[in-house]
CSV table of C-alpha atoms and ligand atoms in Angstrom, one decimal:
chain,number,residue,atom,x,y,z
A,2,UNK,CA,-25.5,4.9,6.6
A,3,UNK,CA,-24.8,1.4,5.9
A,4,UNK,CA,-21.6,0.1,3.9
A,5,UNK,CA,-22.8,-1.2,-0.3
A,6,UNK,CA,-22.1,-4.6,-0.7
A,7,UNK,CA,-21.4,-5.2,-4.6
A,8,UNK,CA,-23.6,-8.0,-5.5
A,9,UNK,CA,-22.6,-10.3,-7.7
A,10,UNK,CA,-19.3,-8.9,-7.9
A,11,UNK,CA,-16.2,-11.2,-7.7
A,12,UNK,CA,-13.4,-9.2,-6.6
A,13,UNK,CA,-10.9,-11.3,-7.2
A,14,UNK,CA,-12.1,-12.7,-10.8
A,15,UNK,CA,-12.4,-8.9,-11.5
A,16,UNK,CA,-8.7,-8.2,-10.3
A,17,UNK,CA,-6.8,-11.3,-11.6
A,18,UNK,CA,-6.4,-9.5,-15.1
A,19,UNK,CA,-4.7,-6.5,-13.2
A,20,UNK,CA,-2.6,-8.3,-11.4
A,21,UNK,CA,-1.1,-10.5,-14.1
A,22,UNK,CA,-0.5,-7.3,-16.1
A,23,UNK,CA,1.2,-5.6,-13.1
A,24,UNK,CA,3.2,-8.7,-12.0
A,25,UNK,CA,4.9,-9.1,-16.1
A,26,UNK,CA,5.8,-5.6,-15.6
A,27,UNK,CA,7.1,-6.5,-12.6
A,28,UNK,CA,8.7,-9.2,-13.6
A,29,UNK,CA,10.4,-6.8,-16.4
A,30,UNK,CA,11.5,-4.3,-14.8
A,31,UNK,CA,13.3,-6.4,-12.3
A,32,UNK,CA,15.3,-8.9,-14.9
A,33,UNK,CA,18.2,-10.4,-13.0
A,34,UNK,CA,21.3,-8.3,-14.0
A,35,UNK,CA,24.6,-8.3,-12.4
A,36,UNK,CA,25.7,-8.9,-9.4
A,37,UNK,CA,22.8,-11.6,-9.5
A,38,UNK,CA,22.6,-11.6,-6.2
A,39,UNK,CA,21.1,-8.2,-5.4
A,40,UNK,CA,18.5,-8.7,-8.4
A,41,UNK,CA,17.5,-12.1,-6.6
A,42,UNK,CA,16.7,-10.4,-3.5
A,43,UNK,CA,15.0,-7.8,-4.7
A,44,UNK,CA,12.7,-10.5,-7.0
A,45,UNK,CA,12.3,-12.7,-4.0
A,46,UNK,CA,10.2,-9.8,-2.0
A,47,UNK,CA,8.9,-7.9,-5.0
A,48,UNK,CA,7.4,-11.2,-6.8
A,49,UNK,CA,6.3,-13.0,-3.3
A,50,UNK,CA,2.2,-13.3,-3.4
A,51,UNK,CA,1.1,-9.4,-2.3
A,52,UNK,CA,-2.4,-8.2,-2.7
A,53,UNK,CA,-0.9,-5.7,-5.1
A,54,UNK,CA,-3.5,-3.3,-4.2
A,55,UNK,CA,-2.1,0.1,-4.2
A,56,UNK,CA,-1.0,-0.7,-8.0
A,57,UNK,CA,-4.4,-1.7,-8.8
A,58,UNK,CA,-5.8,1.2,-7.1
A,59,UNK,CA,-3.5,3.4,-9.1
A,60,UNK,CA,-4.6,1.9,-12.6
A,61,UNK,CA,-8.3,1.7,-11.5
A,62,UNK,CA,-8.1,6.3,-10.5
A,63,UNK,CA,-6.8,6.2,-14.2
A,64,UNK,CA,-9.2,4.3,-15.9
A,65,UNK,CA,-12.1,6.1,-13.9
A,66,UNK,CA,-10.7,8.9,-15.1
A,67,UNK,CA,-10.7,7.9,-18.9
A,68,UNK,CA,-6.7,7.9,-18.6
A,69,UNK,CA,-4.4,5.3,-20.7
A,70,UNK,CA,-3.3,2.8,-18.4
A,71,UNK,CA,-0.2,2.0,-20.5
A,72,UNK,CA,1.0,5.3,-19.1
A,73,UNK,CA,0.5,4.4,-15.4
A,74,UNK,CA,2.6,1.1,-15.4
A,75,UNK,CA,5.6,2.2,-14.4
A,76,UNK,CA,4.4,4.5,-11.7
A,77,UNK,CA,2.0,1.6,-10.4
A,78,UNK,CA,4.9,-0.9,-10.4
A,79,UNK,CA,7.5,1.7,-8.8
A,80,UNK,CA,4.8,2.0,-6.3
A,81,UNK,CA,4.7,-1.6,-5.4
A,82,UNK,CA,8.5,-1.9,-5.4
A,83,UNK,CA,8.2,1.2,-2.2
A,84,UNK,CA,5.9,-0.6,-1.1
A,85,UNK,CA,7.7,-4.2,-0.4
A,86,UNK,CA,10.9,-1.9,0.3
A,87,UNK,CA,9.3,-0.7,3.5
A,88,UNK,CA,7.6,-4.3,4.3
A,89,UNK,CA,11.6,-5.9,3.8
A,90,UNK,CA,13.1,-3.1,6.1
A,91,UNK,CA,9.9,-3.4,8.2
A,92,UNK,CA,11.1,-6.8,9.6
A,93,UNK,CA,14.7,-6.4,10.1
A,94,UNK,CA,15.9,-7.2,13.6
A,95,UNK,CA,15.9,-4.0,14.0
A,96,UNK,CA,12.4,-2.9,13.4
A,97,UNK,CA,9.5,-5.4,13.7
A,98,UNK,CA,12.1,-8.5,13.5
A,99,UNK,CA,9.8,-10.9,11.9
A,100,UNK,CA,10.4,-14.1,10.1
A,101,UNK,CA,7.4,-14.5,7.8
A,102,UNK,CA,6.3,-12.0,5.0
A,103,UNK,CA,3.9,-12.4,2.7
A,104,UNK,CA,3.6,-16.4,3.5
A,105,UNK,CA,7.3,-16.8,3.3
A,106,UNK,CA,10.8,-16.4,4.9
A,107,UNK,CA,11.7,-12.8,5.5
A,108,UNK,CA,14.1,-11.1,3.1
A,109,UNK,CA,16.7,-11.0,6.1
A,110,UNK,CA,16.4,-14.8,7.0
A,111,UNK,CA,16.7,-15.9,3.1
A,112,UNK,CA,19.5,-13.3,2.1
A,113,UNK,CA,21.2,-12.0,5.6
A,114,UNK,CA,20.4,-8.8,7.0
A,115,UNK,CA,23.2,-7.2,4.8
A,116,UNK,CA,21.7,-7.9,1.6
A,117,UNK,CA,17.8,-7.2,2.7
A,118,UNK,CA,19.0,-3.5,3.5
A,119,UNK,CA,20.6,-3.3,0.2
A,120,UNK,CA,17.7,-4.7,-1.5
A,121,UNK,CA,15.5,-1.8,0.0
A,122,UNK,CA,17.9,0.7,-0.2
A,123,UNK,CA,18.1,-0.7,-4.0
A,124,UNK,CA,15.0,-0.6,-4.6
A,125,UNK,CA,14.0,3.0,-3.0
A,126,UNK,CA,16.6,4.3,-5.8
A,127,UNK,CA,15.7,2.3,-8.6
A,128,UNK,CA,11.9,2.9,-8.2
A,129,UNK,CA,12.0,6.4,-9.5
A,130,UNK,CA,14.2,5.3,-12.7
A,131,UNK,CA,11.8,2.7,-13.2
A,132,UNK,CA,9.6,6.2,-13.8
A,133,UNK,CA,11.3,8.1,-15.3
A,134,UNK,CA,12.8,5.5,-18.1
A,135,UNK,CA,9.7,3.3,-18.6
A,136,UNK,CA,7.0,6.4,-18.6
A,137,UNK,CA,5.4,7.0,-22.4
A,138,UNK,CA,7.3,10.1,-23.8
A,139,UNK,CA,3.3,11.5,-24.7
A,140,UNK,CA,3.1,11.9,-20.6
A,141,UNK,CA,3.4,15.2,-20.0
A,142,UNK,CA,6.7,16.3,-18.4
A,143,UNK,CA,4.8,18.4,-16.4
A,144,UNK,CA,2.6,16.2,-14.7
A,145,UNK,CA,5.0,13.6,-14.7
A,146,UNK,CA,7.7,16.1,-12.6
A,147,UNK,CA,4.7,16.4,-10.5
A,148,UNK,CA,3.9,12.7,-9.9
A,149,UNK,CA,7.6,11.8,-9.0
A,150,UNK,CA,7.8,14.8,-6.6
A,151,UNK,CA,4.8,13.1,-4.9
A,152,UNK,CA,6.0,9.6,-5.0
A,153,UNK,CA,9.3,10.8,-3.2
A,154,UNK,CA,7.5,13.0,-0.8
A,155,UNK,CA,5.3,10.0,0.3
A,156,UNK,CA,8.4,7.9,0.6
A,157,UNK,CA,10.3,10.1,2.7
A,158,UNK,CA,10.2,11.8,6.1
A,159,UNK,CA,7.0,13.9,5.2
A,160,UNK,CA,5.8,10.5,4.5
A,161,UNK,CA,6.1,6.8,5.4
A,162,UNK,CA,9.5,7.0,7.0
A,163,UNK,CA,7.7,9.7,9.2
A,164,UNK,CA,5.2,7.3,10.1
A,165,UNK,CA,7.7,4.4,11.1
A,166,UNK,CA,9.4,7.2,13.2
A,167,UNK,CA,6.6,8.2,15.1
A,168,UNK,CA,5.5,4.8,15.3
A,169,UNK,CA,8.4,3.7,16.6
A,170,UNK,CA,8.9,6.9,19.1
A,171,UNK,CA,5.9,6.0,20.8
A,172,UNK,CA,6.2,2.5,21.5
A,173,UNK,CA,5.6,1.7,25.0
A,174,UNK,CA,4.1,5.1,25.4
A,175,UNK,CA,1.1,7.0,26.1
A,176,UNK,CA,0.2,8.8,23.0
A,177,UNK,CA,-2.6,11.2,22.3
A,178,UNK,CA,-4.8,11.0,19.2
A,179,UNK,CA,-3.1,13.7,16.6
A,180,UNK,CA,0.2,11.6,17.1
A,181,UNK,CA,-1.6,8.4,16.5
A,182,UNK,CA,-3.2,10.0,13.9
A,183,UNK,CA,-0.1,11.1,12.4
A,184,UNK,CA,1.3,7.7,12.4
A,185,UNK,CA,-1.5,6.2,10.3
A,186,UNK,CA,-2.3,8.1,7.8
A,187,UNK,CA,1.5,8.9,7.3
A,188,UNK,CA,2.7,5.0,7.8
A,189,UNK,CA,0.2,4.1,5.4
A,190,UNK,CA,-2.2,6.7,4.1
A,191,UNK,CA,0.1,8.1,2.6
A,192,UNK,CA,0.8,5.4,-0.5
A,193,UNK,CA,-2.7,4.7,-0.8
A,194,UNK,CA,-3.3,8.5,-1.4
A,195,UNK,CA,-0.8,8.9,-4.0
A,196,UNK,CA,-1.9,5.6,-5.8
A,197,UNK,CA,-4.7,7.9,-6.1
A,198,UNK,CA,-3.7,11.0,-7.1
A,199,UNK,CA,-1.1,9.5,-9.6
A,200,UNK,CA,-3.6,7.4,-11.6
A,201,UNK,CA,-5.9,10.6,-12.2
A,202,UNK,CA,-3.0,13.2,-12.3
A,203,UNK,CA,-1.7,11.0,-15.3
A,204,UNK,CA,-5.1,11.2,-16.6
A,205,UNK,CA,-5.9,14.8,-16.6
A,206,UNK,CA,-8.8,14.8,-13.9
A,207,UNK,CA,-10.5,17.7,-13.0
A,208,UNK,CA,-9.6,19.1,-9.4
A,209,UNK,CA,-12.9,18.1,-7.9
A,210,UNK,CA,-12.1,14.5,-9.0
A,211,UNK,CA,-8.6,14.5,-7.9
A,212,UNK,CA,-9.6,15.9,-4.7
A,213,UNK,CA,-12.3,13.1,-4.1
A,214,UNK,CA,-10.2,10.6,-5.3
A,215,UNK,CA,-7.2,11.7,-2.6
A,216,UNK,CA,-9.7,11.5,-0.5
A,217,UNK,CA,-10.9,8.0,-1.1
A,218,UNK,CA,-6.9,7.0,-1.0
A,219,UNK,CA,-6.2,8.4,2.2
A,220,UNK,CA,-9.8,7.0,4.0
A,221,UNK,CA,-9.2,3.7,3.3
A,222,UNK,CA,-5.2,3.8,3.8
A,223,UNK,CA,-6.1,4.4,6.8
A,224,UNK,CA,-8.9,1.8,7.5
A,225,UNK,CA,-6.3,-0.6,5.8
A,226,UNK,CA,-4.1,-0.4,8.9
A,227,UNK,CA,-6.8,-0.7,11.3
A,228,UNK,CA,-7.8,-4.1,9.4
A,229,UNK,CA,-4.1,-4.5,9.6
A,230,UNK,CA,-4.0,-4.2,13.3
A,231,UNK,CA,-7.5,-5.6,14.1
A,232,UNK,CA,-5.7,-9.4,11.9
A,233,UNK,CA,-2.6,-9.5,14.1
A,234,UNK,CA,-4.7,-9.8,17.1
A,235,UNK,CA,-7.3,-11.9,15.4
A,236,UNK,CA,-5.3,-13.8,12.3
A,237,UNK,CA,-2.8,-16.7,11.5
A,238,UNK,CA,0.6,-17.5,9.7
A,239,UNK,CA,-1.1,-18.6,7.6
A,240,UNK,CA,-4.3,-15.9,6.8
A,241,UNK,CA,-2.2,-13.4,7.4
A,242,UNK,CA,1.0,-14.8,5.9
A,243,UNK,CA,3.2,-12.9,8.5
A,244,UNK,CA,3.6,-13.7,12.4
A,245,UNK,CA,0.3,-12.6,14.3
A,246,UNK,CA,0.7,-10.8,18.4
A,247,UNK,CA,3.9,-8.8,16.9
A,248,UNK,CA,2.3,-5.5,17.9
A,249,UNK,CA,1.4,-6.3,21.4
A,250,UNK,CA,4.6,-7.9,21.9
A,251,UNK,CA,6.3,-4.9,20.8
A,252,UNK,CA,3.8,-2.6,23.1
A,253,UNK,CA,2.9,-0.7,19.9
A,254,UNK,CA,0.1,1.9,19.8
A,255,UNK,CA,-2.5,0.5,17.4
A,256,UNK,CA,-5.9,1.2,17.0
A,257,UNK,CA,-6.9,-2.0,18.8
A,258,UNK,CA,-4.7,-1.4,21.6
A,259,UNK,CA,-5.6,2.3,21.9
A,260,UNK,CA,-9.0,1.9,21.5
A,261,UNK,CA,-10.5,-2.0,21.7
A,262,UNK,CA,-11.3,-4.6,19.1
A,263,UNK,CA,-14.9,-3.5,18.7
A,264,UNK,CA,-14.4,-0.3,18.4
A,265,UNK,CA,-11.9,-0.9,16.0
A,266,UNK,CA,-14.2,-2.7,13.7
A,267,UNK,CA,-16.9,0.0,14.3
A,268,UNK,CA,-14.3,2.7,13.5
A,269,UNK,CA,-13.2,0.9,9.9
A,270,UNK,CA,-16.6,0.5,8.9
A,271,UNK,CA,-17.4,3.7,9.4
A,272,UNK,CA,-14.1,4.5,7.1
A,273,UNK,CA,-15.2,2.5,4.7
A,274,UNK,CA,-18.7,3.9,4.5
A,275,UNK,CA,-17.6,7.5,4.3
A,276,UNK,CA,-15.1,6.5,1.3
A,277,UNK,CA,-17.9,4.7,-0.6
A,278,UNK,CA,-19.8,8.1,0.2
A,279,UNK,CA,-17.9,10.7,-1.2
A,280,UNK,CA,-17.4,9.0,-4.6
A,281,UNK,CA,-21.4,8.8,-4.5
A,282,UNK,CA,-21.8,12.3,-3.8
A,283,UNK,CA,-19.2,13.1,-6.6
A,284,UNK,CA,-20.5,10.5,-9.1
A,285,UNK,CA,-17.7,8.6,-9.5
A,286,UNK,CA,-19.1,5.7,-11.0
A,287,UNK,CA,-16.5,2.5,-10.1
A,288,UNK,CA,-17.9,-0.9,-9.0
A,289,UNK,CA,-14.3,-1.4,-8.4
A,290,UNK,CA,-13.7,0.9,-5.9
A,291,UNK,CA,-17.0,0.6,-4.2
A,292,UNK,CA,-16.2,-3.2,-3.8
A,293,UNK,CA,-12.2,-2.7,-2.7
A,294,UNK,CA,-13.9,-0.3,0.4
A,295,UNK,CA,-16.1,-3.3,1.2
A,296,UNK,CA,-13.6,-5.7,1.0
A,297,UNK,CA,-11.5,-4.1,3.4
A,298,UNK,CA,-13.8,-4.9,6.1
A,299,UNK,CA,-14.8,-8.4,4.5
A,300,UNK,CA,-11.4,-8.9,5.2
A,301,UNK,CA,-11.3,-8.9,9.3
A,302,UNK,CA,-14.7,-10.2,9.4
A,303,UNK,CA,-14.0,-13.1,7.6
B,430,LIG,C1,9.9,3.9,2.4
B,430,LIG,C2,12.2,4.8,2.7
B,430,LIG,C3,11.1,4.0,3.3
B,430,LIG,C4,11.3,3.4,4.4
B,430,LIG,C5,10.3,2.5,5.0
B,430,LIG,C6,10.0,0.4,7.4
B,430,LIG,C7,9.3,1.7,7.0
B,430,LIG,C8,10.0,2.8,6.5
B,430,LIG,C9,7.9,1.8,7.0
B,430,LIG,C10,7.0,0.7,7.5
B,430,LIG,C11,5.7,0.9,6.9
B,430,LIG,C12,4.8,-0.2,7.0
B,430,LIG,C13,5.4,-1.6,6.9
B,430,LIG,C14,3.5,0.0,7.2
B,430,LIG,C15,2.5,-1.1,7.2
B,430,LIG,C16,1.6,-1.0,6.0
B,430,LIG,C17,0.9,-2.2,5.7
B,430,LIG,C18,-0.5,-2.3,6.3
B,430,LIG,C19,1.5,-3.2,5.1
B,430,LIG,C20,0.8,-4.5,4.6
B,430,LIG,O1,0.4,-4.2,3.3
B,430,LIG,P1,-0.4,-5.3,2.4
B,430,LIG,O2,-1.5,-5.9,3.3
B,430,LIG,O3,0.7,-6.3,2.1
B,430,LIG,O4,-1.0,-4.6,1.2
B,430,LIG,P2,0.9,-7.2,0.8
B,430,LIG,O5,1.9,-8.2,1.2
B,430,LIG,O6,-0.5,-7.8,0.4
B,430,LIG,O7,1.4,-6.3,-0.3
C-alpha cells in the first residue's frame, strides 16, 4: 500500500480560509480584559503563528459529517487554547526549558515564569467557559455534556498530562513499547482524537463514522509526534520554529531514539497510509483529510 498524494491540491490555499476564521474567533474570545497583563500573555502564545491543525481537523470531522460549523467554533478554539497551554507549560525550566516557540521567545522568557504558569493554568480553566458560553443554544445539551466531558478527559491525567508524566518518568530510561506507547498516543493522540470525535459528535454521525473518524484522529496524532521527533533531530530554529536536539539532550525516549531515523520515517508512513485507508474503506469522502495524512510526512521529508 502506497500513501495518496492529492494532486493538484494546495493545502495551504485550501486551509487559509479556516484558519482566518479560527484565528478572529480567537482573537475574540481572548479580548484583553483586566488585569491586562494576564490577557497579554495568554494572546502572545494563543495568537503566535501555530499550524492550527487540531482546530481545523475538528471543523473539517464536522463538515464531513454535514454538521454546522458555527457550532464547532468554540469547541475548536477551546481546543487550540489546551493546546498552546501544554506547549507554554511544555517549555518552562522545569519541563523542556526551551527559549523558542512557535518562531518566537517562550512565554516564560517574554512574561517570567510566574505569569507563563498562570497563563496556562488560565487558560486550562477558561477553555471550557469558552464552551460552554459561546456554544449555539440549538447544540444539544446532551451531546454537548458529552463533548466537554471528553475535552477534560483528554486534558487531564487519563490524558495529556498522563502522557507528560510518563514521558517524563522515563527519561533516561529503558522503556518497553506499551509504555512508549502510552506516552504517544496519550501526549498527543489524545487531542487529535477528540478534534475528531468532537467535530462529528456535534454533527450527529453515525457510530461507524465516529468510530473511523477516532480512528483517523488517533493514527495520525500519533504519526504527528514521530514527525515531531524525526524534525528535532533533523530541523532548524528556524523550520521548526522551536530549538532542535532538545530530546537527545534531555535523554528522552522518542521514536527516533528508540528505534532509528529510518525506521522512524518507515513507521509514519506506514501511519499515514493506514489512516488514509480506513476512511477509504468507510467512504469517507475528504480531500482534506486525505491530504492533511500526506502532509504529515511531506513535512519531514521536506
Ligand atoms: C494539558 C493540563 C495540561 C498540561 C500539559 C506540558 C504538558 C502537560 C504536556 C506536553 C504535551 C506536548 C507539548 C506534546 C507535544 C505535542 C506536539 C507535537 C506539539 C507541537 O504541535 P504543533 O506542531 O505546534 O501542532 P503548533 O505550534 O503548530 O501549534
Amino acid at each position: 500500500m502506497k500513501l495518496l498524494v492529492q494532486k493538484d491540491f494546495d493545502y495551504n490555499k485550501v486551509v487559509l480560509p479556516d484558519k482566518e476564521l479560527i484565528n478572529s474567533h480567537l482573537d475574540k474570545y481572548l479580548e484583553i480584559r483586566y488585569p491586562q497583563l494576564i490577557w497579554e500573555s495568554i494572546r502572545y502564545s494563543v495568537l503566535a503563528d501555530g499550524k492550527r491543525i487540531r482546530p481545523l481537523l475538528m471543523l473539517e470531522s464536522a463538515r464531513i459529517c454535514g454538521g454546522d460549523i458555527e457550532n464547532v467554533f468554540p469547541i475548536a478554539c477551546a481546543l487550540e487554547m489546551l493546546h498552546a497551554q501544554s506547549l507554554i507549560h511544555d517549555d518552562l525550566p522545569c519541563m523542556d526549558n526551551d527559549d523558542y516557540r512557535r518562531g518566537k521567545l517562550t512565554n516564560h522568557k517574554v512574561y517570567g515564569e510566574a505569569i507563563a504558569v498562570l497563563a496556562g493554568d488560565a487558560l486550562l480553566s477558561y477553555a471550557p467557559k469558552v464552551i460552554i458560553k459561546h456554544t449555539p443554544d440549538k447544540v444539544d445539551k446532551k451531546v454537548l455534556l458529552q463533548v466537554l466531558e471528553e475535552f477534560l478527559k483528554a486534558a487531564g491525567p487519563m490524558g495529556i498530562v498522563g502522557g507528560q508524566v510518563v514521558d517524563i518518568e522515563s527519561e533516561e530510561k529503558e522503556i518497553d513499547f506499551a509504555t512508549f506507547n502510552y506516552i504517544l498516543s496519550h501526549k498527543t493522540g489524545e487531542l487529535f482524537k477528540f478534534a475528531m470525535r468532537a467535530g462529528a459528535l456535534l454533527s450527529g454521525a453515525t457510530e461507524e463514522k465516529l468510530e473511523a473518524l477516532s480512528f483517523y484522529g488517533k493514527t495520525i496524532g500519533y504519526a504527528f509526534q514521530i514527525a515531531d521527533d524525526i524534525l528535532d533531530v533533523t530541523g532548524t530554529l528556524e523550520t521548526i520554529g522551536k530549538t532542535p536536539g532538545k530530546d537527545q539532550n534531555s535523554k528522552k525516549n522518542t521514536h527516533v531514539s528508540l528505534y532509528g531515523l529510518e525506521e522512524s520515517k518507515k513507521e509514519l508512513e506506514i501511519l499515514c497510509i493506514n489512516a488514509q485507508q480506513e476512511l477509504i474503506k468507510k467512504n469517507i469522502n475528504s480531500p482534506l483529510l486525505m491530504a492533511i495524512a500526506e502532509q504529515i510526512v511531506a513535512r519531514v521529508l521536506k
